[in-house]
C-alpha cells in the first residue's frame, strides 16, 4: 500500500477517530464492506497523483489553499488531506442511492436518544476499525439526517472522510448509500455557510481539535485554532469522562465562556453569519446549566479551589437574563430562580480528593451566590433542596469560633448538654448554642418547608437542636437520601446519623439502641455506622482536636455510673455485632461491607465477609492471585464496585503492616553482623507480601476499567500512603531479603510516576512523596532499637538510594511548583480575568500538612534555598486565595501545622547555615502582616543560638542526615530520569524485580485440586491458616514434609 511507502519525516501526535488516518472496517453480520474487484489501477492512479521520490519523500508541492493547521500535521497526514481534497468530488458522485430510492435501512432511520454532539464525541473516541453495531447505528441515524446543524454536519463530514479513505484502499462502505453525493453535499455546505457562516474548513478544524486522545491537547488546539467555534465544542471538551490534568486548560475554558458567551452581546461563533441571531440562540439557559454542571464535575475532580470562580461565572450569567426571554415559555425571574437553585445544589457536591478538607471552597461559592440574591426584584429565594445543600456544606466546614466554644463547654458524659462556666454563659440566648447548619434548618422551616427525615439527619450531624435528643456537632459529608419506594430508608439514615454524631463507641451503642420509631430494626446503614465507631482508633492524648472534628473516638467518661451500668452500656465486640447483624437477616453490602473489609486483620476474615455479601462470586477471584493473569478472570473482576475494590486494596496494605511492624531491615555493617544474625532468629517466617498483591491487583483492575484508571486515584493513594508509613517496608515474597529499603523506594517511585503521569498530581501524592524521602533517609542512616536511634557507621545502599532520593527530591520540587503555582504560566492572547485567575491560585489545599511535610523533607536534605521559598510562599498566602480560613484561624489543625513549619525552620536555620539576613527578613515580613493585615500567625520564640542537645530527636536526626548525605543537593541538578532508570535496571539484574516477584512464590501443587471448593466450607482453623498463607506456602511446606516422611517411613504431622 501507498501508506507503507511513506516515511514520516517528523513525529506528530497520535490521532484517533479515523479523521486523518486510514480506517479499516471489519466485516460483521450487520455491517459489511462492499469490496469490489480491485486491480492495480487504483494504486497506479494514486502514484500518478502523488509521485514518490527515492527514500519515500513526498515530491508534490503543498496546495495553495489548505487548513491553517497544515504545518502542524505529519507528512502522512498531509498526504491524506491532499488525497481527500483531490478526490472528494470524483469518488462521491454515486453516493446517496439509498436515500434517493427511499430504501433506508431500519437501523439508519431509527432515531437515537443521544444528541448529535454526543454522537460526534462517541464516534471520535473509537477508531472505525473497532466500531461495534451500536456505533454503526449511531452513524446511520446521523447519515440520513439532512438538518443544517453544526453537529450533524460535522458527523457527516467524519463519515465522508472515512469512506473516502476506505476508497483509497479499494474498499467501499455501505454507509455511502445514505450520505449525499458530491453535488448535493456541496450545495448543503453553501447553504450552511450562508445560514451560519461556517465553512467546510472550519469543520475540518473541529475534527483536528477533537482528534487527540489527551483532553489537555484538545483544549490547547481549541484555543490555538482560528476557526469558528460553536458551543457544542465546549460541551465535548468538558464532558464528564474527560480528564483535564493541566490547570491552564480548565481556567482558560472558564475565561473563554465568560468573555464570549456571558459578557458579549452575541457569541463569537456567529459573528460572520449572514443572518444575525440573538445571544439566547447559542447559549440558552438550559445549555448554561448543563455547562455549569460539567464544569463543577471537573472542579471536583481536579481543581476544588475553582468553585468560587464558577460561582462568579454563574452570577454574571444570571445578571444577563432579561425579564422577557425570547423563545422560552418561562419568564426571566423563573429562569433566574432555576439557575440560582441549581447552582446552589451543584456547589454542594464534595471534591473527589479530600472532600472535607476542600469543602471551604464550596461554602465560598455558595456565599457568593447568596450575596446576589437581593439584587433582583423579586429577590431570589431558596428551594427546599437548596437549603439542604447549604446545610450539607456547613456540616463539613471547620467549626466557627462560637461553635468551637460550644464544643469545648459540652459535658463529657452523655447526653452532651452545654455547661455554663460563668455568669455570661448563664445569660446567653439558647439560639447561640446552635450550629450554623441547625440555624439554616430553622430558616427552612420558617420559609414553610416541612421537617422531613432527610432534614432530621442533617440536624443530627449539625449538633443539638430544639425538640430533639442532643448530639455532637460532627464534621462529615451529607448522608445519601432516597425517594419513591425507598423513602423509608431516610428514617434509617436519621438513626444512622445519630449513631455517627457521638464521641465514642459507648455513646454510639446507646444511640444504636434507641430507634426513631419503636420496634424498628436497624438497617445496613445503622450497622455500618456502629462498625465504624468500633473500628475507629482512639484520639491521641496530646491532640487538640475537638469531638466531631475527626473519626478518632474520645475517651469514655464513666461519671457516677456503677459497674453494673457500665457493663450494660458497654458495646459488643465487632464479631458479636456481626453475628447479630447476620441473625437479623441483614447481609453486608455497600458502605458496611467496605468498613468490614477494612477492619479485617487477616485475609480470611475479609473473604468470609465477602462470602456473606451479594458479591460472594468475587471471593474466589480475589483469593487466588494466580488467576489474575487470565483475561477471563479480570473480565469478571472488573464488575466489582469501586468502593469494595478500594476497601480490598486497603485491607491488603493493612495486613502487610502487621507483617513488617515487628521487625526491621537487616544491617550490612561489618560490626553488626552478629546482631543481625540474632535478629534473623527473631523474625517471623517468610510470608507472601500482601502489599505486592495489592499493587498487582490495582494495575490489572484499572487496565480492564479505563474509566477508573482515569479518575479513581484511591488505590494508588492507599498504596503510596502505606508505603510511606514509618514501619512499612516493601518485600515481595520473603522477609529475609536485605534489599527492602531499596525495594521500597523503587516500588514507590515506579507507582508514583505512573499515577502522576496518567491521573495527574494532587496533594496526597505530593505529601506521600515528601514523607517517603525522609523515611528512607532515616532508615538508611539510623538503626531504631528499643526506642533509640543509633547512627550507622555505613549508610545502607548508598549508591542506589542516593540516586533515587536525588530524583525523588527533584520530583518533589517540581510537584510543589505545579501545585503551588498552577496558573502562573498563562498562554499569550488569552486575556484572563483576575477573578477567574486569582494570584497563585492552587488546585488543592496544600497549605498545612503537605507544606509541613515538604519543609521536613527539604530540611533533612539540607536544601536551605527551598526552605526559604516555602516560608515566602506561606507568608504570601495570607493576602492570597490559596490559604483557606481554617489555616488562618487559631485552634485549627491547619493553623497548628503552619506554626510547626515556622518552628522547624527557625530551629534548623542556624545549624543549616541559613543566612541570618534571610531569617530576619522573613521575621519582619510576618511582623508587618500582623500589624497591617491582622495576621494570626506567630513567629516562634526560639533561642536561635541553642545547641543540638536542646533540639528534639527528630531535628537531631535531620541534621545528621543532612551531614551524612551532602551530595544530594548537587545530584538534584544533574540527575535525570534516564540516569536513575539505568541505575535501577542494573540493580534489578543483580536482584529480583521489585514489583510482584512471581519467581519467589512457592508453587502449590495441590492448588487446583483443593479439598474445599468454597471458603465457607473450610474448617475455621484451616481457613485461619490459609488466610495468613494465601499463596500456598504452608501447603508447599506440608508437601515437603510428606515427601520426607515417605522417605523415612514416618507419618506426616497434621495441620
PDB file of C-alpha atoms in Angstrom, residues 545-685:
ATOM      1  CA  UNK A 545      -8.891  18.355  68.159  1.00  0.00           C
ATOM      2  CA  UNK A 546     -12.439  18.606  69.417  1.00  0.00           C
ATOM      3  CA  UNK A 547     -15.146  15.951  69.396  1.00  0.00           C
ATOM      4  CA  UNK A 548     -16.653  15.625  65.940  1.00  0.00           C
ATOM      5  CA  UNK A 549     -13.653  17.039  64.083  1.00  0.00           C
ATOM      6  CA  UNK A 550     -12.100  13.648  63.300  1.00  0.00           C
ATOM      7  CA  UNK A 551     -13.031   9.971  63.033  1.00  0.00           C
ATOM      8  CA  UNK A 552     -10.994   9.033  66.102  1.00  0.00           C
ATOM      9  CA  UNK A 553     -13.001   8.338  69.239  1.00  0.00           C
ATOM     10  CA  UNK A 554     -12.545  10.119  72.563  1.00  0.00           C
ATOM     11  CA  UNK A 555     -12.133   8.516  75.989  1.00  0.00           C
ATOM     12  CA  UNK A 556     -15.198   7.251  77.789  1.00  0.00           C
ATOM     13  CA  UNK A 557     -16.328   9.213  80.832  1.00  0.00           C
ATOM     14  CA  UNK A 558     -17.994   6.949  83.404  1.00  0.00           C
ATOM     15  CA  UNK A 559     -19.124   9.741  85.690  1.00  0.00           C
ATOM     16  CA  UNK A 560     -21.018   8.268  88.654  1.00  0.00           C
ATOM     17  CA  UNK A 561     -22.105   5.081  86.862  1.00  0.00           C
ATOM     18  CA  UNK A 562     -21.974   1.809  88.734  1.00  0.00           C
ATOM     19  CA  UNK A 563     -20.134  -1.267  87.495  1.00  0.00           C
ATOM     20  CA  UNK A 564     -23.443  -2.858  86.500  1.00  0.00           C
ATOM     21  CA  UNK A 565     -24.447   0.220  84.465  1.00  0.00           C
ATOM     22  CA  UNK A 566     -21.059   0.330  82.795  1.00  0.00           C
ATOM     23  CA  UNK A 567     -21.341  -3.342  81.817  1.00  0.00           C
ATOM     24  CA  UNK A 568     -24.853  -2.743  80.474  1.00  0.00           C
ATOM     25  CA  UNK A 569     -23.734   0.183  78.332  1.00  0.00           C
ATOM     26  CA  UNK A 570     -20.554  -1.458  77.027  1.00  0.00           C
ATOM     27  CA  UNK A 571     -20.867  -2.086  73.257  1.00  0.00           C
ATOM     28  CA  UNK A 572     -20.367  -5.585  71.850  1.00  0.00           C
ATOM     29  CA  UNK A 573     -17.231  -6.735  70.088  1.00  0.00           C
ATOM     30  CA  UNK A 574     -17.152  -6.426  66.274  1.00  0.00           C
ATOM     31  CA  UNK A 575     -17.585 -10.163  65.724  1.00  0.00           C
ATOM     32  CA  UNK A 576     -20.535 -10.224  68.127  1.00  0.00           C
ATOM     33  CA  UNK A 577     -22.195  -7.323  66.335  1.00  0.00           C
ATOM     34  CA  UNK A 578     -21.561  -9.062  63.020  1.00  0.00           C
ATOM     35  CA  UNK A 579     -23.287 -12.224  64.220  1.00  0.00           C
ATOM     36  CA  UNK A 580     -26.174 -10.111  65.463  1.00  0.00           C
ATOM     37  CA  UNK A 581     -26.480  -8.487  62.038  1.00  0.00           C
ATOM     38  CA  UNK A 582     -26.497 -11.846  60.248  1.00  0.00           C
ATOM     39  CA  UNK A 583     -29.110 -13.177  62.656  1.00  0.00           C
ATOM     40  CA  UNK A 584     -31.322 -10.181  61.854  1.00  0.00           C
ATOM     41  CA  UNK A 585     -31.199 -11.161  58.188  1.00  0.00           C
ATOM     42  CA  UNK A 586     -29.073  -8.166  57.167  1.00  0.00           C
ATOM     43  CA  UNK A 587     -26.297  -9.002  54.722  1.00  0.00           C
ATOM     44  CA  UNK A 588     -23.200  -6.790  54.434  1.00  0.00           C
ATOM     45  CA  UNK A 589     -23.260  -4.540  51.404  1.00  0.00           C
ATOM     46  CA  UNK A 590     -22.361  -1.012  50.390  1.00  0.00           C
ATOM     47  CA  UNK A 591     -20.553   1.077  52.969  1.00  0.00           C
ATOM     48  CA  UNK A 592     -20.948  -1.579  55.665  1.00  0.00           C
ATOM     49  CA  UNK A 593     -19.158  -4.146  53.513  1.00  0.00           C
ATOM     50  CA  UNK A 594     -16.355  -1.675  52.827  1.00  0.00           C
ATOM     51  CA  UNK A 595     -15.905  -0.981  56.548  1.00  0.00           C
ATOM     52  CA  UNK A 596     -15.888  -4.682  57.423  1.00  0.00           C
ATOM     53  CA  UNK A 597     -13.277  -5.445  54.762  1.00  0.00           C
ATOM     54  CA  UNK A 598     -11.074  -2.625  56.024  1.00  0.00           C
ATOM     55  CA  UNK A 599     -11.466  -3.874  59.602  1.00  0.00           C
ATOM     56  CA  UNK A 600     -10.223  -7.364  58.706  1.00  0.00           C
ATOM     57  CA  UNK A 601      -6.839  -8.188  60.208  1.00  0.00           C
ATOM     58  CA  UNK A 602      -6.446 -11.297  58.060  1.00  0.00           C
ATOM     59  CA  UNK A 603      -7.348 -12.084  54.521  1.00  0.00           C
ATOM     60  CA  UNK A 604      -9.566 -14.956  55.637  1.00  0.00           C
ATOM     61  CA  UNK A 605     -11.778 -12.586  57.617  1.00  0.00           C
ATOM     62  CA  UNK A 606     -12.291 -10.392  54.580  1.00  0.00           C
ATOM     63  CA  UNK A 607     -13.091 -13.434  52.442  1.00  0.00           C
ATOM     64  CA  UNK A 608     -15.685 -14.576  54.969  1.00  0.00           C
ATOM     65  CA  UNK A 609     -17.390 -11.185  54.936  1.00  0.00           C
ATOM     66  CA  UNK A 610     -17.335 -11.165  51.140  1.00  0.00           C
ATOM     67  CA  UNK A 611     -18.884 -14.648  51.101  1.00  0.00           C
ATOM     68  CA  UNK A 612     -21.832 -13.351  53.165  1.00  0.00           C
ATOM     69  CA  UNK A 613     -22.424 -10.415  50.808  1.00  0.00           C
ATOM     70  CA  UNK A 614     -24.173 -10.267  47.422  1.00  0.00           C
ATOM     71  CA  UNK A 615     -20.691 -10.171  45.844  1.00  0.00           C
ATOM     72  CA  UNK A 616     -19.688 -13.649  47.011  1.00  0.00           C
ATOM     73  CA  UNK A 617     -18.879 -14.735  43.434  1.00  0.00           C
ATOM     74  CA  UNK A 618     -15.836 -12.460  43.517  1.00  0.00           C
ATOM     75  CA  UNK A 619     -14.330 -14.133  46.594  1.00  0.00           C
ATOM     76  CA  UNK A 620     -12.772 -16.951  44.589  1.00  0.00           C
ATOM     77  CA  UNK A 621     -11.358 -14.442  42.104  1.00  0.00           C
ATOM     78  CA  UNK A 622      -9.756 -12.342  44.825  1.00  0.00           C
ATOM     79  CA  UNK A 623      -8.448 -15.314  46.795  1.00  0.00           C
ATOM     80  CA  UNK A 624      -6.020 -16.707  44.214  1.00  0.00           C
ATOM     81  CA  UNK A 625      -3.739 -14.176  42.527  1.00  0.00           C
ATOM     82  CA  UNK A 626      -2.509 -16.742  40.001  1.00  0.00           C
ATOM     83  CA  UNK A 627      -5.840 -16.478  38.186  1.00  0.00           C
ATOM     84  CA  UNK A 628      -5.400 -12.746  37.587  1.00  0.00           C
ATOM     85  CA  UNK A 629      -3.206 -13.445  34.572  1.00  0.00           C
ATOM     86  CA  UNK A 630      -6.209 -14.962  32.820  1.00  0.00           C
ATOM     87  CA  UNK A 631      -8.249 -12.369  30.878  1.00  0.00           C
ATOM     88  CA  UNK A 632     -11.479 -14.208  31.704  1.00  0.00           C
ATOM     89  CA  UNK A 633     -10.856 -13.673  35.410  1.00  0.00           C
ATOM     90  CA  UNK A 634     -10.232  -9.942  35.065  1.00  0.00           C
ATOM     91  CA  UNK A 635     -13.221  -9.539  32.771  1.00  0.00           C
ATOM     92  CA  UNK A 636     -15.371 -10.824  35.637  1.00  0.00           C
ATOM     93  CA  UNK A 637     -13.460  -8.990  38.337  1.00  0.00           C
ATOM     94  CA  UNK A 638     -13.833  -5.612  36.653  1.00  0.00           C
ATOM     95  CA  UNK A 639     -17.547  -5.599  37.554  1.00  0.00           C
ATOM     96  CA  UNK A 640     -16.676  -5.368  41.253  1.00  0.00           C
ATOM     97  CA  UNK A 641     -17.861  -1.995  42.653  1.00  0.00           C
ATOM     98  CA  UNK A 642     -15.079   0.533  43.093  1.00  0.00           C
ATOM     99  CA  UNK A 643     -15.808   1.061  46.786  1.00  0.00           C
ATOM    100  CA  UNK A 644     -15.412  -2.649  47.571  1.00  0.00           C
ATOM    101  CA  UNK A 645     -12.313  -2.897  45.397  1.00  0.00           C
ATOM    102  CA  UNK A 646     -10.668   0.049  47.152  1.00  0.00           C
ATOM    103  CA  UNK A 647     -11.563  -1.433  50.537  1.00  0.00           C
ATOM    104  CA  UNK A 648      -9.892  -4.692  49.475  1.00  0.00           C
ATOM    105  CA  UNK A 649      -6.733  -2.791  48.496  1.00  0.00           C
ATOM    106  CA  UNK A 650      -6.753  -1.086  51.892  1.00  0.00           C
ATOM    107  CA  UNK A 651      -7.132  -4.441  53.644  1.00  0.00           C
ATOM    108  CA  UNK A 652      -4.182  -5.932  51.761  1.00  0.00           C
ATOM    109  CA  UNK A 653      -1.995  -2.965  52.691  1.00  0.00           C
ATOM    110  CA  UNK A 654      -3.139  -3.065  56.301  1.00  0.00           C
ATOM    111  CA  UNK A 655      -2.382  -6.780  56.577  1.00  0.00           C
ATOM    112  CA  UNK A 656       1.108  -6.076  55.239  1.00  0.00           C
ATOM    113  CA  UNK A 657       1.539  -3.604  58.090  1.00  0.00           C
ATOM    114  CA  UNK A 658       1.084  -6.387  60.635  1.00  0.00           C
ATOM    115  CA  UNK A 659       3.803  -8.402  58.897  1.00  0.00           C
ATOM    116  CA  UNK A 660       6.511  -5.755  58.907  1.00  0.00           C
ATOM    117  CA  UNK A 661       5.807  -3.721  62.029  1.00  0.00           C
ATOM    118  CA  UNK A 662       7.627  -6.122  64.358  1.00  0.00           C
ATOM    119  CA  UNK A 663      10.946  -6.444  62.553  1.00  0.00           C
ATOM    120  CA  UNK A 664      13.458  -4.121  60.978  1.00  0.00           C
ATOM    121  CA  UNK A 665      15.687  -4.289  57.943  1.00  0.00           C
ATOM    122  CA  UNK A 666      18.914  -6.234  58.495  1.00  0.00           C
ATOM    123  CA  UNK A 667      22.055  -4.192  58.785  1.00  0.00           C
ATOM    124  CA  UNK A 668      25.003  -4.533  56.446  1.00  0.00           C
ATOM    125  CA  UNK A 669      27.618  -3.087  58.764  1.00  0.00           C
ATOM    126  CA  UNK A 670      30.505  -5.383  59.484  1.00  0.00           C
ATOM    127  CA  UNK A 671      30.293  -4.931  63.241  1.00  0.00           C
ATOM    128  CA  UNK A 672      26.555  -5.604  63.262  1.00  0.00           C
ATOM    129  CA  UNK A 673      26.529  -8.996  61.567  1.00  0.00           C
ATOM    130  CA  UNK A 674      26.344 -10.841  64.842  1.00  0.00           C
ATOM    131  CA  UNK A 675      23.359  -8.784  65.943  1.00  0.00           C
ATOM    132  CA  UNK A 676      21.744  -9.220  62.526  1.00  0.00           C
ATOM    133  CA  UNK A 677      22.146 -12.991  62.839  1.00  0.00           C
ATOM    134  CA  UNK A 678      20.447 -12.828  66.211  1.00  0.00           C
ATOM    135  CA  UNK A 679      17.688 -10.670  64.712  1.00  0.00           C
ATOM    136  CA  UNK A 680      17.051 -13.239  61.976  1.00  0.00           C
ATOM    137  CA  UNK A 681      16.109 -15.768  64.642  1.00  0.00           C
ATOM    138  CA  UNK A 682      13.501 -13.343  65.985  1.00  0.00           C
ATOM    139  CA  UNK A 683      11.950 -12.547  62.595  1.00  0.00           C
ATOM    140  CA  UNK A 684       8.691 -14.123  61.545  1.00  0.00           C
ATOM    141  CA  UNK A 685       8.684 -16.842  58.952  1.00  0.00           C
TER     142      UNK A 685
END
